[in-house]
PDB file of N, CA and C in Angstrom:
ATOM      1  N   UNK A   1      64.641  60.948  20.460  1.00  0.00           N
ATOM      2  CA  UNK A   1      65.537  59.826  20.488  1.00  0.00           C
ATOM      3  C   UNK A   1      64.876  58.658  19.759  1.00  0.00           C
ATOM      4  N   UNK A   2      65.777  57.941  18.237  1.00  0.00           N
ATOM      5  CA  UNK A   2      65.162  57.045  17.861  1.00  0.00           C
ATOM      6  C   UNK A   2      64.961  55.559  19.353  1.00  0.00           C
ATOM      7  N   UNK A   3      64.030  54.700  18.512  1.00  0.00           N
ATOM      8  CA  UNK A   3      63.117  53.764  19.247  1.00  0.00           C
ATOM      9  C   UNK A   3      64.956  52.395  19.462  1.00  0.00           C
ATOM     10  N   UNK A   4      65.979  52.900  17.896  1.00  0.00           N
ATOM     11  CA  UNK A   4      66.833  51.829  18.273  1.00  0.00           C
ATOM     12  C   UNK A   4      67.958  52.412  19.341  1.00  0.00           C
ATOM     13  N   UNK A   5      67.917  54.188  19.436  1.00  0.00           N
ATOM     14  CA  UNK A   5      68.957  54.275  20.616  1.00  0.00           C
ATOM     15  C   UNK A   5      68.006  53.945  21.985  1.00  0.00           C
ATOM     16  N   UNK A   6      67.014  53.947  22.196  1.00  0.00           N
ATOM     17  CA  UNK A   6      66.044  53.604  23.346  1.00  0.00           C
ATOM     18  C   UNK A   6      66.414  52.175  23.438  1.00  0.00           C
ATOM     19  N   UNK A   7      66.588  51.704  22.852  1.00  0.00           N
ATOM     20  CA  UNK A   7      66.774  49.644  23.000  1.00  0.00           C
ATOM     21  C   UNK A   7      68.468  49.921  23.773  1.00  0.00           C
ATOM     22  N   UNK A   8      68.852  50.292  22.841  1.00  0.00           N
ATOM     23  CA  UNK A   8      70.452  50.122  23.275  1.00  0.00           C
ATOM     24  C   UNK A   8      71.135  50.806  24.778  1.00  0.00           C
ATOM     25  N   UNK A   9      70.541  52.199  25.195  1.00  0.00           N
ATOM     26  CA  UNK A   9      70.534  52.648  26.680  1.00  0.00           C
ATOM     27  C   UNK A   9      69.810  51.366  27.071  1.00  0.00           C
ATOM     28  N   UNK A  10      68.614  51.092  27.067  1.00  0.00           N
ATOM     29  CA  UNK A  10      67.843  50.190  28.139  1.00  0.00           C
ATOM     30  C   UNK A  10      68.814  48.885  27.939  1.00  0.00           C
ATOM     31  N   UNK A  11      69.670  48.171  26.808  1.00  0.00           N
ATOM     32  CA  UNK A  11      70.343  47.442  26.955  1.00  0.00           C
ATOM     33  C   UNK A  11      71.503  47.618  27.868  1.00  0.00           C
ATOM     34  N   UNK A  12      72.141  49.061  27.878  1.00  0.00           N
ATOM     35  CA  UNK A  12      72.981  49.589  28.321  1.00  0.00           C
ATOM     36  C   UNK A  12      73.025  49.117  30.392  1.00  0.00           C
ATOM     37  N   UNK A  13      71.936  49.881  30.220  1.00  0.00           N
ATOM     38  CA  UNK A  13      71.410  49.588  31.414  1.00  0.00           C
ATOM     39  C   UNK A  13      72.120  48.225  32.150  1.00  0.00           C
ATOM     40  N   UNK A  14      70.636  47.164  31.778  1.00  0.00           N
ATOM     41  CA  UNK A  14      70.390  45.909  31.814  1.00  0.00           C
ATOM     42  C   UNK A  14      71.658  45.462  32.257  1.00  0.00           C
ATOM     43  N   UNK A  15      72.474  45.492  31.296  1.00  0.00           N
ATOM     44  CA  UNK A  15      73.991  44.835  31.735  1.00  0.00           C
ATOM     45  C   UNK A  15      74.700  45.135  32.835  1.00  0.00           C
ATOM     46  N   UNK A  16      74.390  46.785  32.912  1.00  0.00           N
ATOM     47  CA  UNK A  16      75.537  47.196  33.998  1.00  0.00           C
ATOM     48  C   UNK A  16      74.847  46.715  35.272  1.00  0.00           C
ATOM     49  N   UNK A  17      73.492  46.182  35.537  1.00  0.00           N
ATOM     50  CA  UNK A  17      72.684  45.730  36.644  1.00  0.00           C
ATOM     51  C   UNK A  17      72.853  44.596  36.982  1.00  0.00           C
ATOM     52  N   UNK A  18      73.192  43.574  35.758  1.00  0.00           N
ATOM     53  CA  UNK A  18      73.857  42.356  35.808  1.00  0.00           C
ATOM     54  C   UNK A  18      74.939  42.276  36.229  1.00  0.00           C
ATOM     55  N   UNK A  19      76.058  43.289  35.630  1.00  0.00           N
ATOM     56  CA  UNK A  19      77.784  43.441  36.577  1.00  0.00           C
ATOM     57  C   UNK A  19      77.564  43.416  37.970  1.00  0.00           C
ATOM     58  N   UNK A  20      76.390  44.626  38.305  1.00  0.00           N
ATOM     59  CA  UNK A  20      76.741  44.857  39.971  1.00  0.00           C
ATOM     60  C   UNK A  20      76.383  43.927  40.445  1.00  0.00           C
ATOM     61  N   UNK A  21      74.806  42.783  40.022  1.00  0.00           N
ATOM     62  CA  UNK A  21      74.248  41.400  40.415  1.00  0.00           C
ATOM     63  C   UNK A  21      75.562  40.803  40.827  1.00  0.00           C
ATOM     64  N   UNK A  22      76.674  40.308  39.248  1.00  0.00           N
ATOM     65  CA  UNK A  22      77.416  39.575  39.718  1.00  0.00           C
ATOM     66  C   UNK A  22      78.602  39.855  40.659  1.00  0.00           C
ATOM     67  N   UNK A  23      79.002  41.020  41.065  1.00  0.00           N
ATOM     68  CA  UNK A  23      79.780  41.890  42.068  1.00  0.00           C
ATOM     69  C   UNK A  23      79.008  41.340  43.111  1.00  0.00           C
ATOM     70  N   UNK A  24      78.010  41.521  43.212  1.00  0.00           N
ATOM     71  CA  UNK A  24      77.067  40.929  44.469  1.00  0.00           C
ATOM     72  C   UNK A  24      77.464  39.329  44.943  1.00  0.00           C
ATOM     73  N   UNK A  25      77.164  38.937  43.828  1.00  0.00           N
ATOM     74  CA  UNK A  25      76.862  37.249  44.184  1.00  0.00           C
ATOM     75  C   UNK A  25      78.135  36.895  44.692  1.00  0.00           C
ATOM     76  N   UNK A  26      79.511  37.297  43.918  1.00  0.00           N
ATOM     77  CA  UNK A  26      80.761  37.028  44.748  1.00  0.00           C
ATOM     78  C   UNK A  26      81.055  37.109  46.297  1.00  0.00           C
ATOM     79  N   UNK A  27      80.113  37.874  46.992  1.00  0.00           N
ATOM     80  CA  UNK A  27      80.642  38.305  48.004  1.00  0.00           C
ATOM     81  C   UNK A  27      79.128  37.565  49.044  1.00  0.00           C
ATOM     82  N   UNK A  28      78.545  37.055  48.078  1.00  0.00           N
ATOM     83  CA  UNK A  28      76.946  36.758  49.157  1.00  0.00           C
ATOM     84  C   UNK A  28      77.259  34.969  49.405  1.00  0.00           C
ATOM     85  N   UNK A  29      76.683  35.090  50.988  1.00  0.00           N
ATOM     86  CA  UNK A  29      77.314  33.691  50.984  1.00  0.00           C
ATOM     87  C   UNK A  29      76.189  32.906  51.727  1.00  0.00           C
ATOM     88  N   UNK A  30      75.020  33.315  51.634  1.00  0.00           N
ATOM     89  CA  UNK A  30      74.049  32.389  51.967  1.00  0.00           C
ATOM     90  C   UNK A  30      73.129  32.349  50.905  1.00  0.00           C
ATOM     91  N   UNK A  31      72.219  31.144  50.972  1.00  0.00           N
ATOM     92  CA  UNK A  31      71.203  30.598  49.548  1.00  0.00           C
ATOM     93  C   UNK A  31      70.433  32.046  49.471  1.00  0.00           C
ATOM     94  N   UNK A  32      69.372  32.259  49.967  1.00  0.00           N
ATOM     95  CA  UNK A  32      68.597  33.279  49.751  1.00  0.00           C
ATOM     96  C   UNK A  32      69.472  34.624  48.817  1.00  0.00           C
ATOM     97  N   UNK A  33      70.389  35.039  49.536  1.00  0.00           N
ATOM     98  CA  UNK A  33      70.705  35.983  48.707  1.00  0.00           C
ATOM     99  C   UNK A  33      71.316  35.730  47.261  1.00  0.00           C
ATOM    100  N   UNK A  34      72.222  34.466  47.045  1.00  0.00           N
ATOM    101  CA  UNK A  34      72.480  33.704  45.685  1.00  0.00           C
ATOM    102  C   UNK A  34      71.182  33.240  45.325  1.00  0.00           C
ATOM    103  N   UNK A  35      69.895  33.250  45.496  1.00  0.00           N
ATOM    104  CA  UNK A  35      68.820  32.912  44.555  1.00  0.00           C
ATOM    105  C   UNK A  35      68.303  34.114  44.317  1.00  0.00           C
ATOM    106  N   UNK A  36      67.654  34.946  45.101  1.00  0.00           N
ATOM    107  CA  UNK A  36      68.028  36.519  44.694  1.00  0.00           C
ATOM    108  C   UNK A  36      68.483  37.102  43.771  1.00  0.00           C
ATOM    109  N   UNK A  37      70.093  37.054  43.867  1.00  0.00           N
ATOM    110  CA  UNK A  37      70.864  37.592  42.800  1.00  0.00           C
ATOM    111  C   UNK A  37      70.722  36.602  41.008  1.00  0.00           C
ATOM    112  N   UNK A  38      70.700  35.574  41.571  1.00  0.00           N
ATOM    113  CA  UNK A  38      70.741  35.276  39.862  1.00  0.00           C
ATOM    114  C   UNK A  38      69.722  34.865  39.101  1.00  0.00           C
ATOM    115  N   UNK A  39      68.541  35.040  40.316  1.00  0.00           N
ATOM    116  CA  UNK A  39      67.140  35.481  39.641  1.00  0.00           C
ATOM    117  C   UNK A  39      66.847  36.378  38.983  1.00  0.00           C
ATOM    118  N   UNK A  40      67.522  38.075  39.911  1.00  0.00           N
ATOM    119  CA  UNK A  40      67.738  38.913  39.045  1.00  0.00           C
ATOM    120  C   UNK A  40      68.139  38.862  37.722  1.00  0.00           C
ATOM    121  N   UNK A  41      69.681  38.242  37.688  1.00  0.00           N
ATOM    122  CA  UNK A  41      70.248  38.014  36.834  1.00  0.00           C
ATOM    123  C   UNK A  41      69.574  37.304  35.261  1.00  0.00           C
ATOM    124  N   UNK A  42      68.998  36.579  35.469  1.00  0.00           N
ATOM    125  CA  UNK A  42      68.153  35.810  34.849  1.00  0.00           C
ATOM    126  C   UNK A  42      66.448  36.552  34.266  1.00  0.00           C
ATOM    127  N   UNK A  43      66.453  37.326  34.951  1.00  0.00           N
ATOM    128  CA  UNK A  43      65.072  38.443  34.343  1.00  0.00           C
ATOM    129  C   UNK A  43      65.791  39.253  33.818  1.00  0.00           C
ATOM    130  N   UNK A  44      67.316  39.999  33.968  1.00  0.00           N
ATOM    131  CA  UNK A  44      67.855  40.976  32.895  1.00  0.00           C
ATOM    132  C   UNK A  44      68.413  40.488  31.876  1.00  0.00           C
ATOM    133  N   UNK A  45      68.939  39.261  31.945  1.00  0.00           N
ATOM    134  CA  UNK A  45      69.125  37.809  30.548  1.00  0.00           C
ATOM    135  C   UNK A  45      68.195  38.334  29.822  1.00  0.00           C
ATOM    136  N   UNK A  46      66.724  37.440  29.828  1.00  0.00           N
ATOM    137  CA  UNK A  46      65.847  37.875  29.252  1.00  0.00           C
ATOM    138  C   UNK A  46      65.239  38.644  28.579  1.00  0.00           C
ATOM    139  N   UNK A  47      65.270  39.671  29.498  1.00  0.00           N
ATOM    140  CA  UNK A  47      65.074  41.075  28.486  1.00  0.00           C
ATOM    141  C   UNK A  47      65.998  41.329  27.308  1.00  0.00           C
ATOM    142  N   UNK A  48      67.306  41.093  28.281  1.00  0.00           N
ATOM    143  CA  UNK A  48      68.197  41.692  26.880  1.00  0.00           C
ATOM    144  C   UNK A  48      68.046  40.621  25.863  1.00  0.00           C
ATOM    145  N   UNK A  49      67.685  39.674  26.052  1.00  0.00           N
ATOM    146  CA  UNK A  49      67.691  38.780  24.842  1.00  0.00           C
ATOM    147  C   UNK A  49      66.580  39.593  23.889  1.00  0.00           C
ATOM    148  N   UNK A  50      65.155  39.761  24.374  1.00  0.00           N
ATOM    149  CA  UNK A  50      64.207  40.033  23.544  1.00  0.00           C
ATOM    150  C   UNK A  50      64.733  41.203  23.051  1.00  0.00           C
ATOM    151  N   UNK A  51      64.936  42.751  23.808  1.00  0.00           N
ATOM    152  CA  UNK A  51      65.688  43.450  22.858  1.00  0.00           C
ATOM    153  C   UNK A  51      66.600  43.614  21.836  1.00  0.00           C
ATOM    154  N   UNK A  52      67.284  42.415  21.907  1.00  0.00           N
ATOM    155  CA  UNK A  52      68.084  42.002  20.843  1.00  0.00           C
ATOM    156  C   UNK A  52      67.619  41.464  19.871  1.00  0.00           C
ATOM    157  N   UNK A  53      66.325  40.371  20.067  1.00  0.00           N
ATOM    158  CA  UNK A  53      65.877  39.908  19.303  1.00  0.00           C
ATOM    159  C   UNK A  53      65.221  41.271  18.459  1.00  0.00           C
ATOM    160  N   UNK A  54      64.124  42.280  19.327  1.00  0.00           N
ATOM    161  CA  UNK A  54      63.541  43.150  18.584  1.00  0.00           C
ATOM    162  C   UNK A  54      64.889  44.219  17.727  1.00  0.00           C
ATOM    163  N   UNK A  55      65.994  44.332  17.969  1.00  0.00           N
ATOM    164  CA  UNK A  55      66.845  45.208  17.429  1.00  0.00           C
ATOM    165  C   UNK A  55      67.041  44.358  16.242  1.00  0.00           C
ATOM    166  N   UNK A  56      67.299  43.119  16.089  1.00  0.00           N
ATOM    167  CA  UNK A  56      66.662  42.194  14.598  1.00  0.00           C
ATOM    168  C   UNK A  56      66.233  42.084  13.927  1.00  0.00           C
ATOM    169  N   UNK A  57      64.973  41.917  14.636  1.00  0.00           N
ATOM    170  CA  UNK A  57      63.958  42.276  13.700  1.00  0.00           C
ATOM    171  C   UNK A  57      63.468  43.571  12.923  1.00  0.00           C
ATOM    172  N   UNK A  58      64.311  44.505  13.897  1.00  0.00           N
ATOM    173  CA  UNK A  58      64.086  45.923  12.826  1.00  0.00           C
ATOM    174  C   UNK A  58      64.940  46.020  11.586  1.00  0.00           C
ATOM    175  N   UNK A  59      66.085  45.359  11.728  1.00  0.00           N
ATOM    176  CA  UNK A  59      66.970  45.354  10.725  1.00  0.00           C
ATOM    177  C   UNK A  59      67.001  44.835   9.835  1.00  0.00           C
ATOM    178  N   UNK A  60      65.902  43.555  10.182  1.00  0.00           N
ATOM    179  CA  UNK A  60      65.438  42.691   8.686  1.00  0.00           C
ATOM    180  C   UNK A  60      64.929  43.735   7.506  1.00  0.00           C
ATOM    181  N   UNK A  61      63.766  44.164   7.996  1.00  0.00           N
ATOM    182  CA  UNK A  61      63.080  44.438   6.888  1.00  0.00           C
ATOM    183  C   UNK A  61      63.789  45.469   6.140  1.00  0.00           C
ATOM    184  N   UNK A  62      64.879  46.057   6.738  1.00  0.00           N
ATOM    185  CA  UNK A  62      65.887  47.187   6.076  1.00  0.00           C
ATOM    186  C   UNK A  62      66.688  45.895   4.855  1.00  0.00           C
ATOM    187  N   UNK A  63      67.021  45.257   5.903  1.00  0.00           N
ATOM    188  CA  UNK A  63      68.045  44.577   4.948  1.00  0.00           C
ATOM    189  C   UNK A  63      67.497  44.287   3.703  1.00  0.00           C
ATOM    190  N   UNK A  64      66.078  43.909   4.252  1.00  0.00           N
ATOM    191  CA  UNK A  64      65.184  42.857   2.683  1.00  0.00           C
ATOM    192  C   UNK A  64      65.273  44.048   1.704  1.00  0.00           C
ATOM    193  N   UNK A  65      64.529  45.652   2.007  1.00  0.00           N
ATOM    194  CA  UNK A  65      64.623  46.735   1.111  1.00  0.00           C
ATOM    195  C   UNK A  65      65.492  46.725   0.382  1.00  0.00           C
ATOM    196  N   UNK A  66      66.969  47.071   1.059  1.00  0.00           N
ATOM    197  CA  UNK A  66      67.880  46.855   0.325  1.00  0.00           C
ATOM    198  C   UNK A  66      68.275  46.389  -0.594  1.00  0.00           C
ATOM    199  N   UNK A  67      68.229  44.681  -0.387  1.00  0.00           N
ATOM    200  CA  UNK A  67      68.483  43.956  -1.406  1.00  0.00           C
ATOM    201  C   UNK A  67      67.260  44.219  -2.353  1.00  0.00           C
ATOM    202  N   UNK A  68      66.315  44.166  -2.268  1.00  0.00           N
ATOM    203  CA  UNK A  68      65.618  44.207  -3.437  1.00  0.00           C
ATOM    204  C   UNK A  68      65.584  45.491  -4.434  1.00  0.00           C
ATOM    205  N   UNK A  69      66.535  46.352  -3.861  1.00  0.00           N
ATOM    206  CA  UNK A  69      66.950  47.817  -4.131  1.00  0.00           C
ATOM    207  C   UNK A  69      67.933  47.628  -5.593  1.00  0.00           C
ATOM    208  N   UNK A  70      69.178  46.552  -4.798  1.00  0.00           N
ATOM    209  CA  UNK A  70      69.709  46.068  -5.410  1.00  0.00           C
ATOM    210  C   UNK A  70      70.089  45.309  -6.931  1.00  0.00           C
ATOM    211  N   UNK A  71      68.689  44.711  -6.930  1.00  0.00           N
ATOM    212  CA  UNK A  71      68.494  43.214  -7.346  1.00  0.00           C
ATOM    213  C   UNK A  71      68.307  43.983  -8.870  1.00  0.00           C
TER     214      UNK A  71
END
């Protein structure tokens, strides 16, 4: 399995952990468990951000090839 379908399951993931977080938080009605949940929420933010960022950055240096393929 390439390294970019490995980003995209683990993105895959990430999110659907965030849905059930926020399925959660709707129904939680004291502080502790709403700091809990969107703490969670907020460490799977994160990640997916950097994976996104790294799914970027792989695509740069394709793109740059390219164009200079081009040029």
């Amino acid at each position: 399995m390439s390294d970019r379908t490995n980003t995209l399951l683990w993105m895959k993931d990430l999110i659907e952990h965030m849905r059930h977080c926020q399925e959660q938080l709707q129904w939680a009605s004291d502080g502790p468990s709403e700091s809990f949940l969107t703490e969670a929420m907020l460490v799977d933010l994160s990640e997916c951000r950097t994976l996104c960022e790294r799914l970027r950055s792989n695509r740069a240096p394709q793109a740059a090839r390219l164009h200079a393929t081009s040029a």
